[in-house]
Coordinates of C-alpha atoms and ligand atoms in Angstrom, one line a residue:
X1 CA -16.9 20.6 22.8
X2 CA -16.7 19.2 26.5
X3 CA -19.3 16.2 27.0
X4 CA -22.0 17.2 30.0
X5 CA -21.1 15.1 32.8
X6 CA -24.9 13.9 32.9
X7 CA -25.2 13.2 29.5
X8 CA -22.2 11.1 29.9
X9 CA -23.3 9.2 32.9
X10 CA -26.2 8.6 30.5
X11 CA -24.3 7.2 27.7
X12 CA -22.0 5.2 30.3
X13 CA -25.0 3.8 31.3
X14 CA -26.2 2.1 28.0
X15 CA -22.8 -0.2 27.6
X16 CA -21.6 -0.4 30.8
X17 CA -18.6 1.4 32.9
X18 CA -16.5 -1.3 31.8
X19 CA -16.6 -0.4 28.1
X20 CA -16.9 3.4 28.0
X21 CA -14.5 5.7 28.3
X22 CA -14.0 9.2 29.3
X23 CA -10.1 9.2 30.7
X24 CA -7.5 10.6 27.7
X25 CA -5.9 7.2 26.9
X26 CA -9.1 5.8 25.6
X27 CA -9.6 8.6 23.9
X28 CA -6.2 8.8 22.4
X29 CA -6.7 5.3 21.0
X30 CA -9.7 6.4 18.9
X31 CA -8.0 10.0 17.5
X32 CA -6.6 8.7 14.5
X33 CA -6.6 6.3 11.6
X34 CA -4.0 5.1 9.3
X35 CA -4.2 9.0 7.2
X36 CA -2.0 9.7 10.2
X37 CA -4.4 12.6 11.3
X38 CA -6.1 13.0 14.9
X39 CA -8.5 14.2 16.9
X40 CA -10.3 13.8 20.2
X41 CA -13.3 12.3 20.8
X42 CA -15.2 13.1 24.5
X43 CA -16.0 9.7 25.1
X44 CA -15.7 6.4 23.6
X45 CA -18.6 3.7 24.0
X46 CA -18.2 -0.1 22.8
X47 CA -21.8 -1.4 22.6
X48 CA -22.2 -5.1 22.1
X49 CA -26.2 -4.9 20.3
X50 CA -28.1 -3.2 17.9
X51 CA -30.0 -2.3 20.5
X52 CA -27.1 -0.3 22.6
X53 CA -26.1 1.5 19.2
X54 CA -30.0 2.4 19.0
X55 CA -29.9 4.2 22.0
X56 CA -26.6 6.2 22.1
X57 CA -27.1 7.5 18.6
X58 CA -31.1 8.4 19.9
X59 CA -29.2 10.1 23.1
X60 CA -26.5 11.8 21.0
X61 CA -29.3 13.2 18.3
X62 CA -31.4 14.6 20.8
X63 CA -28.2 16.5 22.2
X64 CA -27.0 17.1 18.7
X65 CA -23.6 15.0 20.0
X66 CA -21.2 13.9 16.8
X67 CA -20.5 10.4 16.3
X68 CA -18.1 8.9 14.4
X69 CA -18.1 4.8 14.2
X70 CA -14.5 3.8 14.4
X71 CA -14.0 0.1 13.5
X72 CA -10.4 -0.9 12.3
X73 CA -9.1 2.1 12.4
X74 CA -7.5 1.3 9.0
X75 CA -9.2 4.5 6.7
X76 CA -6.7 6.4 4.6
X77 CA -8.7 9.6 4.3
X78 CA -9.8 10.3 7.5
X79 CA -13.0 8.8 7.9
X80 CA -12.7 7.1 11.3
X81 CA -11.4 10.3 12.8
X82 CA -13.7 12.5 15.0
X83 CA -12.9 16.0 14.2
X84 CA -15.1 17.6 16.3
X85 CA -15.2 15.4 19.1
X86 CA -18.0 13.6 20.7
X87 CA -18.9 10.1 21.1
X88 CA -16.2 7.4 19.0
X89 CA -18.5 4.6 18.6
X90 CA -15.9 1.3 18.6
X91 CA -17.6 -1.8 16.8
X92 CA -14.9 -4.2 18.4
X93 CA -17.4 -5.7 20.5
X94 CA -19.9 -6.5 17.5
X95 CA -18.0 -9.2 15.6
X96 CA -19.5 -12.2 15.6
X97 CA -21.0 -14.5 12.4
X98 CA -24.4 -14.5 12.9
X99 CA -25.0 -16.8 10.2
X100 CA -23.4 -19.0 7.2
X101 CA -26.4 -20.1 5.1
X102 CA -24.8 -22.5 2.6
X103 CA -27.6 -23.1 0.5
X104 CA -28.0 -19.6 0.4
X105 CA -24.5 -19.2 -0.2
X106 CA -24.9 -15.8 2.3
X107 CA -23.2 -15.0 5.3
X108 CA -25.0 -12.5 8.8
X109 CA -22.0 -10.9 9.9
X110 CA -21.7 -8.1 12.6
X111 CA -19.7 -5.2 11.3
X112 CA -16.8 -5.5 13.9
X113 CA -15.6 -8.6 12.4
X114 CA -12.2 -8.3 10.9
X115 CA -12.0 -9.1 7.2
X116 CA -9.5 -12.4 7.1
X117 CA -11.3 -13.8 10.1
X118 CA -14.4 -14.1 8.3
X119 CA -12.8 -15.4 5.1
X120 CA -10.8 -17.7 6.6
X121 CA -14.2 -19.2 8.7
X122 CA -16.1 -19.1 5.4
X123 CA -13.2 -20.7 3.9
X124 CA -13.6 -23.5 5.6
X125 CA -16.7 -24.7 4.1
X126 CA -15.2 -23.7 0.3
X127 CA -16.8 -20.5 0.1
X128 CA -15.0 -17.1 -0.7
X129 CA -15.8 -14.1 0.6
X130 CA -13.8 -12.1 -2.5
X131 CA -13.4 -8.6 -1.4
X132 CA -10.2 -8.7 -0.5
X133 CA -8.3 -5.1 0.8
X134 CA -4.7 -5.3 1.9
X135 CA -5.6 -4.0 5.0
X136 CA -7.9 -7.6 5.6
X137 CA -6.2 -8.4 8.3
X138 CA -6.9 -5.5 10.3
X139 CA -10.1 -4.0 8.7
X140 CA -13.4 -4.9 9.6
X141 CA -16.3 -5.6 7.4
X142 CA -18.3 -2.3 8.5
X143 CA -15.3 -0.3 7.8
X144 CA -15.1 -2.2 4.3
X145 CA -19.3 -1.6 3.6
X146 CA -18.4 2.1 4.3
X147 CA -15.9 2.9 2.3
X148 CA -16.6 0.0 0.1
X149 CA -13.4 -1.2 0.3
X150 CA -11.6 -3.3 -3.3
X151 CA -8.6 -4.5 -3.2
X152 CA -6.4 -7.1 -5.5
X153 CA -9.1 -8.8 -6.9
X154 CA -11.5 -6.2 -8.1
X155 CA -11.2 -6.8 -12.1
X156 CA -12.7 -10.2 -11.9
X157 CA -15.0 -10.4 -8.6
X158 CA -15.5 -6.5 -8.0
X159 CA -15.8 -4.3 -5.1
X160 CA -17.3 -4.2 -1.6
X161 CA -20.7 -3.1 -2.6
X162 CA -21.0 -6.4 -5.1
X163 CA -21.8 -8.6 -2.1
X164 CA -23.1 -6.6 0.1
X165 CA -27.5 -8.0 -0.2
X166 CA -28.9 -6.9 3.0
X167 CA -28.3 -4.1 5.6
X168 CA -29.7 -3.5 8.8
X169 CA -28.5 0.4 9.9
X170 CA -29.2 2.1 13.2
X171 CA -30.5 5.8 11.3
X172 CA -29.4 9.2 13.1
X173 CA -32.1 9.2 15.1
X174 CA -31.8 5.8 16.5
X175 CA -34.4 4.4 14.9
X176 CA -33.0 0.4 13.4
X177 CA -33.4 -0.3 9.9
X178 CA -33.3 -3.0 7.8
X179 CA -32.6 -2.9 3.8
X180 CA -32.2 -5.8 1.3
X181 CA -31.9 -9.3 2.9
X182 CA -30.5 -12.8 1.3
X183 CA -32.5 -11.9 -2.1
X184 CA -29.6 -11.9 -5.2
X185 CA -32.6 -10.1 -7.1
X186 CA -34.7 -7.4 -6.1
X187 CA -36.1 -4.0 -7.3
X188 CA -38.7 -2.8 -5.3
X189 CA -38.4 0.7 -4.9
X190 CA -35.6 2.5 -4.5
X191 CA -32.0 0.9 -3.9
X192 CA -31.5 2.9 -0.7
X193 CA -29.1 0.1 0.8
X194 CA -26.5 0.8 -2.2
X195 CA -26.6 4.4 -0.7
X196 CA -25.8 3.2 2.4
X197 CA -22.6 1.3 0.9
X198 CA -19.2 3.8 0.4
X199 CA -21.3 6.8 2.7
X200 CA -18.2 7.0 4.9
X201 CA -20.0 6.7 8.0
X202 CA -22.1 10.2 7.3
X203 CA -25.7 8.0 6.9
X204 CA -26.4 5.8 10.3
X205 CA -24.4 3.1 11.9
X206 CA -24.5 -0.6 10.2
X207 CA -24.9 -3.2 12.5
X208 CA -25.3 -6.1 10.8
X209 CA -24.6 -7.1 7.2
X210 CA -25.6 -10.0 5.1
X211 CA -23.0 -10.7 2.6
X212 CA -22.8 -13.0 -0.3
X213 CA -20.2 -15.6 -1.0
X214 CA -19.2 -17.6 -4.1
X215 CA -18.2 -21.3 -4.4
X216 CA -14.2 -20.9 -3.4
X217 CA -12.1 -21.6 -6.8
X218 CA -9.8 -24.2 -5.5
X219 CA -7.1 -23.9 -8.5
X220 CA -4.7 -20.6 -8.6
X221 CA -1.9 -20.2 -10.9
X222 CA 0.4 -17.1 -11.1
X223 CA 3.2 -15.5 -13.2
X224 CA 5.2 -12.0 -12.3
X225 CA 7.8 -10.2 -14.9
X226 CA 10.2 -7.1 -14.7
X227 CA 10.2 -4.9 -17.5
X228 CA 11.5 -1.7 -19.5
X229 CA 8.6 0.9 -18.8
X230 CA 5.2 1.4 -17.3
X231 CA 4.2 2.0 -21.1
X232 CA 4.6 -1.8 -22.2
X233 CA 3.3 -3.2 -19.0
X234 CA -0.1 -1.3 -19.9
X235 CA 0.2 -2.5 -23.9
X236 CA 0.7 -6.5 -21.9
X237 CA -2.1 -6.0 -19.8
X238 CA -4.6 -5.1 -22.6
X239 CA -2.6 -8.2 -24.5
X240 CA -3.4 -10.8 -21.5
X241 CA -7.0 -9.5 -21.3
X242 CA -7.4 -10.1 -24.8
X243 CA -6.5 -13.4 -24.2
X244 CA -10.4 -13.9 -23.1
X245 CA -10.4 -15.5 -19.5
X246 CA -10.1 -12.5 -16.7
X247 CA -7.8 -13.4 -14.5
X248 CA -8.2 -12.3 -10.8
X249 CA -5.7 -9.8 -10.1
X250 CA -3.1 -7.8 -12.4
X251 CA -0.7 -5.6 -10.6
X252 CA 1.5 -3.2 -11.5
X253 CA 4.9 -1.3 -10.1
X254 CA 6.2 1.8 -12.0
X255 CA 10.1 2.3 -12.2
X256 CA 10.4 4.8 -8.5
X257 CA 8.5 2.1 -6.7
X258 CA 11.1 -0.6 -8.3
X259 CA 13.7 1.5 -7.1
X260 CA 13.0 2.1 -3.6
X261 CA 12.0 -1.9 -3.6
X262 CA 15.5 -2.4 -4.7
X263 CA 17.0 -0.2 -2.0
X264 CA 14.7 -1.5 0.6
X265 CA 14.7 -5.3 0.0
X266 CA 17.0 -8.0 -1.0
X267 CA 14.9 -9.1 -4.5
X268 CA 17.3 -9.6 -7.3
X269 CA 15.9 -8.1 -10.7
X270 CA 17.7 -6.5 -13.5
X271 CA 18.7 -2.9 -12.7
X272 CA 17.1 -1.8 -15.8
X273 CA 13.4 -2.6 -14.2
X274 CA 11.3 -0.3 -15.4
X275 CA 7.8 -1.9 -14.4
X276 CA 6.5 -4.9 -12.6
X277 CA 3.8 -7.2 -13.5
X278 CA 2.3 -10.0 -11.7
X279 CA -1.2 -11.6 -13.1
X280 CA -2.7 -14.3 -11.3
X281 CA -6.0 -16.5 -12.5
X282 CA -7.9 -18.4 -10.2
X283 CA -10.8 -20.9 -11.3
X284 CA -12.3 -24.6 -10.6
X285 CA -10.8 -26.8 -13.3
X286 CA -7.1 -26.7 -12.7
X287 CA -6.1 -27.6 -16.2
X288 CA -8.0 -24.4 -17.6
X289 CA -7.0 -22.2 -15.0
X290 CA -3.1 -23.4 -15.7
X291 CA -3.8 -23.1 -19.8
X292 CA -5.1 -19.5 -19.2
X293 CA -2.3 -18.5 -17.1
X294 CA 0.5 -20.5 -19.4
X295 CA -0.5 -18.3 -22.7
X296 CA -0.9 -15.3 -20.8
X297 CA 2.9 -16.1 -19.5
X298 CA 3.6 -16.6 -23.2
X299 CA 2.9 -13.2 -24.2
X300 CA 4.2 -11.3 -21.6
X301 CA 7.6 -13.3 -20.8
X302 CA 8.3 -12.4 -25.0
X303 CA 9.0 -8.8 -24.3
X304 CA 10.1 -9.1 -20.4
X305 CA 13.8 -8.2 -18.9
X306 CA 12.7 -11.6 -16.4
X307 CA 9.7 -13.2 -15.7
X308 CA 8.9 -16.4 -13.8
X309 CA 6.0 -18.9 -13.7
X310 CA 5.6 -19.6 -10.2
X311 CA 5.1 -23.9 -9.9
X312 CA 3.2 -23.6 -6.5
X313 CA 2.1 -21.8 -3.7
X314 CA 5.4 -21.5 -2.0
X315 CA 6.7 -19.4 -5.4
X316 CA 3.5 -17.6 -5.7
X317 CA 3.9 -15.8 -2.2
X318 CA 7.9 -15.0 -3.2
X319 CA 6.1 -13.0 -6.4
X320 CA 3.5 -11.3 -4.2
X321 CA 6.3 -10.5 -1.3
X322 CA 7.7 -8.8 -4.6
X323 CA 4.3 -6.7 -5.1
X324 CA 3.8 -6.2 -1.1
X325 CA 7.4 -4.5 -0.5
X326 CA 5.9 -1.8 -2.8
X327 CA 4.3 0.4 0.7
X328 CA 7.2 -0.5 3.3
X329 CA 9.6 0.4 0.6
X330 CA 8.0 3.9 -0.1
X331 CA 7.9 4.5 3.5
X332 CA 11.2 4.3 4.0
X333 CA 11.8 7.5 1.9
X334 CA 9.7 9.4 3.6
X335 CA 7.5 8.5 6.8
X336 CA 5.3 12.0 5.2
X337 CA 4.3 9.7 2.6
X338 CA 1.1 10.8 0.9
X339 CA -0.9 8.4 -1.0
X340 CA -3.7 9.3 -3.5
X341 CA -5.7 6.3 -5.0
X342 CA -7.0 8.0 -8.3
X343 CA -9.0 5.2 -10.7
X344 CA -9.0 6.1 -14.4
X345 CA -10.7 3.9 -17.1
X346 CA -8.2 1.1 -17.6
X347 CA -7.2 2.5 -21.1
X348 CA -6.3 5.4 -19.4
X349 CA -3.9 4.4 -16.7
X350 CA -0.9 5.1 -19.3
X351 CA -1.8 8.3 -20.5
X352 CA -2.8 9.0 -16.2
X353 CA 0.8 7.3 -15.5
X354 CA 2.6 10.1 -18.1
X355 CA 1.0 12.6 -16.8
X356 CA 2.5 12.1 -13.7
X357 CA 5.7 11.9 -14.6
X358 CA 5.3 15.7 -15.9
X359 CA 3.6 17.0 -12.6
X360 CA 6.8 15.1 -11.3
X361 CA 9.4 16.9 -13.0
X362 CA 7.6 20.5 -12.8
X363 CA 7.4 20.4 -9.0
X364 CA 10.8 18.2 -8.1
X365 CA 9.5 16.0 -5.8
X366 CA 9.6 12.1 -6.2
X367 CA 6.2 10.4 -7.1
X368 CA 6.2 6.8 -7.0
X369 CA 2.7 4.7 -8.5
X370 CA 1.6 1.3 -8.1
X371 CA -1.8 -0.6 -8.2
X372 CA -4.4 -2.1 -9.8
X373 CA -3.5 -2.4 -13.5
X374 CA -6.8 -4.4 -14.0
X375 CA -9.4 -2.4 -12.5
X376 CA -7.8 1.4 -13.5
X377 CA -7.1 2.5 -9.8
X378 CA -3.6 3.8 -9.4
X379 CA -1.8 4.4 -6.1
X380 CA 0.4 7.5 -6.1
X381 CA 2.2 8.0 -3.8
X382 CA 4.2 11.6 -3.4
X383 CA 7.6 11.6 -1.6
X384 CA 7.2 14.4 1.0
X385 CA 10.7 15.0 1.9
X386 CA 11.3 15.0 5.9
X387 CA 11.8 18.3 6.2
X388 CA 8.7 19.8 4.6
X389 CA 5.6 20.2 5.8
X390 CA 2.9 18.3 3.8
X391 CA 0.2 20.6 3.9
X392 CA 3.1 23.1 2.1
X393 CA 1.3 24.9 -0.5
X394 CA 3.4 23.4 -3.1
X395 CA 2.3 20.0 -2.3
X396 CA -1.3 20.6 -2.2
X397 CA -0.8 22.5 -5.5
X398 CA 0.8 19.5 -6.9
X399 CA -1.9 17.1 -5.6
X400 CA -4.6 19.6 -7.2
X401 CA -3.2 18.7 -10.5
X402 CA -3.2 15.1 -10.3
X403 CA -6.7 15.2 -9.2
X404 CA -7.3 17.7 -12.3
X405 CA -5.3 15.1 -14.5
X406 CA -7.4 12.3 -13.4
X407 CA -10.4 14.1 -14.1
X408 CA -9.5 15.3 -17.6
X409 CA -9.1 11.4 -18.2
X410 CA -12.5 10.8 -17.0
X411 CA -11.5 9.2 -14.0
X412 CA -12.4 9.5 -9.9
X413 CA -10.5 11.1 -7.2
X414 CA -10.5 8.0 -5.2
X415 CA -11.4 4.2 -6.3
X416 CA -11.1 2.7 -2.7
X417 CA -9.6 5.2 0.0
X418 CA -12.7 7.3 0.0
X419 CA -13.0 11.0 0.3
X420 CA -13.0 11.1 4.1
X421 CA -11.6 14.6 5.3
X422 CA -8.5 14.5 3.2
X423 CA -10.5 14.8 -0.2
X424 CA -12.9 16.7 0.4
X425 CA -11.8 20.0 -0.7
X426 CA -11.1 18.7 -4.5
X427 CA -14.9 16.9 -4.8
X428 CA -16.0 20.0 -6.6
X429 CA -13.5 18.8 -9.4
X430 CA -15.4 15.8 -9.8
X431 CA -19.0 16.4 -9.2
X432 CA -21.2 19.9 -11.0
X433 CA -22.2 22.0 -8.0
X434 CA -25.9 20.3 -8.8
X435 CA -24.7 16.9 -7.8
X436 CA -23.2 18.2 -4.8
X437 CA -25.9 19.5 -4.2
X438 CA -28.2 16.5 -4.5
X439 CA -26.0 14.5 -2.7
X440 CA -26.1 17.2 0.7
X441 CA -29.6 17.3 0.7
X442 CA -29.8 13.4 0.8
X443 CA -27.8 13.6 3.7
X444 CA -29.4 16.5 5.3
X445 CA -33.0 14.3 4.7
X446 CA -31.6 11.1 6.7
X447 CA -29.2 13.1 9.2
X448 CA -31.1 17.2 9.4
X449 CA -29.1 18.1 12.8
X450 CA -25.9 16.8 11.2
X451 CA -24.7 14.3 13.7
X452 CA -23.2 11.5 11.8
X453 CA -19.3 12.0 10.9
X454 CA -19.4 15.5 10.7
X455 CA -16.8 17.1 8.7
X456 CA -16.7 14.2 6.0
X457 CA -17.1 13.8 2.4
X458 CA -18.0 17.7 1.7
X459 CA -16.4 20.9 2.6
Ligands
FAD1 C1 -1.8 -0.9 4.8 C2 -3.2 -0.6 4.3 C3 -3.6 -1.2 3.2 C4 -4.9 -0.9 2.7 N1 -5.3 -1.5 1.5 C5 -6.5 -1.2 1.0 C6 -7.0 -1.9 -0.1 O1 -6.3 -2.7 -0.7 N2 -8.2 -1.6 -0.6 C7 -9.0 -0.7 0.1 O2 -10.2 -0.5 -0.3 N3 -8.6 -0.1 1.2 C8 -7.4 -0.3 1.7 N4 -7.0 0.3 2.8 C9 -7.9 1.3 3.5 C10 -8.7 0.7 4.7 O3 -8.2 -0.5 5.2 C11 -10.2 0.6 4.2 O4 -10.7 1.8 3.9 C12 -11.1 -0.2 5.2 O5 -12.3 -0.3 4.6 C13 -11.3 0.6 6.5 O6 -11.9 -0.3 7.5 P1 -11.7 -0.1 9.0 O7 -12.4 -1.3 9.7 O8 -10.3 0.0 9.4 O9 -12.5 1.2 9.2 P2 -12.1 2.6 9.9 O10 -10.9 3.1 9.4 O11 -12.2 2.4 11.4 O12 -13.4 3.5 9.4 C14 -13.5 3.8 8.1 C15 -14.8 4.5 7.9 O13 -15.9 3.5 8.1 C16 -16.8 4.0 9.0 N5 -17.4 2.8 9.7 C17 -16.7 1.8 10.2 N6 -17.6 0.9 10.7 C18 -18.8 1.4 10.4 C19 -20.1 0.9 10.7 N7 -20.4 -0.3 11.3 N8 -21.2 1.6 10.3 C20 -21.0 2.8 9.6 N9 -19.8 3.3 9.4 C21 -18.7 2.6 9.8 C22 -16.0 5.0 9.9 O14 -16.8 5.9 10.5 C23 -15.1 5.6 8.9 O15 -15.8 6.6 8.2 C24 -5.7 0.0 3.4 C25 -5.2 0.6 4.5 C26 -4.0 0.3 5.0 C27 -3.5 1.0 6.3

């Protein structure tokens, strides 16, 4: 759909010549997000208030124009891209902390501000901001509330939404509203604001968040090990749980990622790696934290091909460079990568993990899984050789079944990627046609003409 030229004019208006853009390279720059899709928006506006957000969403609701926020860029499922054009609303201007209350222990944030940046300024007076996505240091806060984003240390400190107290959103029909606020308690009426978190962009447009922090645990101690098989990783990690302090993150590798990290990097590990571990504990009394993590080691390093205590921080990055070759690696088989980010009950990440490996051998392509062994959520990733096409049939067939295996183990299509555009044909696998339902006509009641991310979340 073209933009009318006046309409346009109107729009340019609101944020200024100088940070719109109707010309094809600006546009180009806001067609696509990391689930290598694309599309054009019309125009792209970079408003610098609540205020200038407020009116173009008024402007585009009253001329039932689309308009997809596009922050980072850094979705894997298609959320940031506008599929049926209009306005690509870029937060890059809105990034500033608006306020660290330390007393509070809360942080006013604008959602353009990129993830690491405001960790590492909140770090700086010993707080920690814990959601923590690979992606931090590229993704932006309002990008994270949207999808609500995990990450590595979701098993102890949880997800986006857990720190996420107040809200103030710009609704589909411009109107600025404000939800929660510094409060850790409060349940007055309903929790609309936790409706707001992980809608994908589909409800309004957040422009400013107040978030909460936690004192910053000063001690960190971290052991890795390579073993035989997925199986007996997934025996240690119930093992080290047992052990009764959570640590923060517990990763895992399965033997195809371990392989094309062998191919792809120079880490020496037996060739007999089967599975990859690395658990890491973090806490405020060093000699705890280190007691935890030394009979944790214990246990694992009995039945392990190689393992290794890491004595400081220098050794602890050489075990996570280990764990963060896993993506590069996987790309390097196949640039047509797809990756799926199931989440299963933590019990079930075994039996999910075997099921795989059957889908694997019935359809002969290569699928490689690694993730978060603490928190359930598994990233598969299938091999799509160069020369096919992904949206082959085949594949699509093959990713039907690992959402239908995932679901048969009581588990969720995705546990941190969202269901964008990608996923949106399989939510029927997940949800009764009642909840569906339920969950359209909330969307229909906040946004009737439609306008916010069209195409996302359902079919
Ligand atoms: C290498 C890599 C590693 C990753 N690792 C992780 C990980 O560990 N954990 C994880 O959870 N994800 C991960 N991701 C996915 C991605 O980084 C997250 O989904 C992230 O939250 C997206 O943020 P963004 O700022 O890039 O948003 P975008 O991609 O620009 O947008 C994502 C969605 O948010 C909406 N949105 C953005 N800002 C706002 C706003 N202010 N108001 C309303 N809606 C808004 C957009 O419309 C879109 O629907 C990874 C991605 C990559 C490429």
């Amino acid at each position: 759909m073209a933009l009318d030229q006046a309409i346009a004019r109107k729009l340019t208006e609101i944020v200024g010549v100088q940070n719109a853009g109707t010309e094809v390279e600006a546009r180009i720059c806001h067609s696509y997000d990391a689930s290598k899709q694309s599309a054009m928006p019309d125009i792209v506006l970079k408003p610098a208030t609540t205020e200038e957000v407020s009116e173009i969403v008024k402007c585009a609701n009253e001329n039932s124009i689309p308009v997809v926020t596009w922050a980072g860029g850094s979705g894997l499922s298609g959320g940031a891209i506008p599929l049926k054009g209009g306005i690509a609303l870029d937060t890059c201007r809105m990034n500033r902390i608006i306020e660290i209350d330390t007393k509070n222990m809360t942080a006013t944030v604008q959602p353009g501000i990129v993830v690491t940046e405001f960790q590492n300024e909140v770090a700086k007076l010993c707080l920690l901001y814990p959601p923590d996505p690979a992606s931090a240091d590229f993704c932006t806060i309002g990008g994270n509330i949207s999808e609500c984003a995990g990450g590595l240390r979701c098993i102890k400190y949880g997800v986006t939404r857990d720190y996420v107290l107040g809200l103030e959103v710009v609704l589909p029909d411009g109107s600025i509203t404000r939800f929660g606020g510094k409060m850790l308690k409060s349940v007055s009426g309903y929790d609309v604001m936790r409706l707001f978190v992980g809608s994908e962009g589909t409800l309004g447009v957040f422009t400013e968040a107040t978030l909460k922090l936690i004192p910053l645990p000063p001690c960190v101690e971290a052991f890795s090990a390579f073993l035989n098989d997925t199986n007996l990783a997934m025996e240690l990690v119930h093992e080290v749980l047992s052990i009764g302090e959570l640590p923060r993150a517990i990763e895992f590798m399965d033997r195809n990622t371990m392989k094309a990290v062998r191919n792809h990097s120079k880490f020496d590990f037996p060739e007999e790696t089967g599975a990859f571990l690395l658990v890491e504990y973090d806490g405020w009394h060093s000699e705890a934290v280190r007691a935890s993590a030394e009979k944790a080691f214990k246990v694992v390093s009995a039945k392990a091909l190689q393992s290794k205590f890491a004595a400081n921080q220098k050794e602890r990055d050489a075990l996570w460079a280990v764990r963060k070759a896993s993506s590069p690696a996987l790309y390097s088989l196949s640039s047509k990568k797809l990756s799926e980010d199931v989440s299963v009950p933590r019990t079930q990440i075994g039996p999910m993990l075997t099921a795989i490996n059957t889908i694997e051998k019935a359809y002969g392509l290569t699928i490689a899984c690694f993730g978060h062994a603490g928190d359930g959520n598994i990233h598969i990733n299938v091999i799509v050789p160069e020369d096919m096409d992904k949206h082959d049939p085949k594949i699509e067939k093959m990713i039907a079944e690992i959402f239908e295996r995932a679901m048969e183990l009581k588990g969720t299509l995705s546990g941190e990627h969202g269901i964008g555009n990608l996923k949106a044909k399989y939510m029927h696998l997940e949800f009764s046609e009642r909840e569906i339902e339920l969950m359209k006509s909330l969307k229909k009641t906040i946004d009737p003409k439609g306008i916010m991310n069209p195409g996302k979340i359902f079919v």
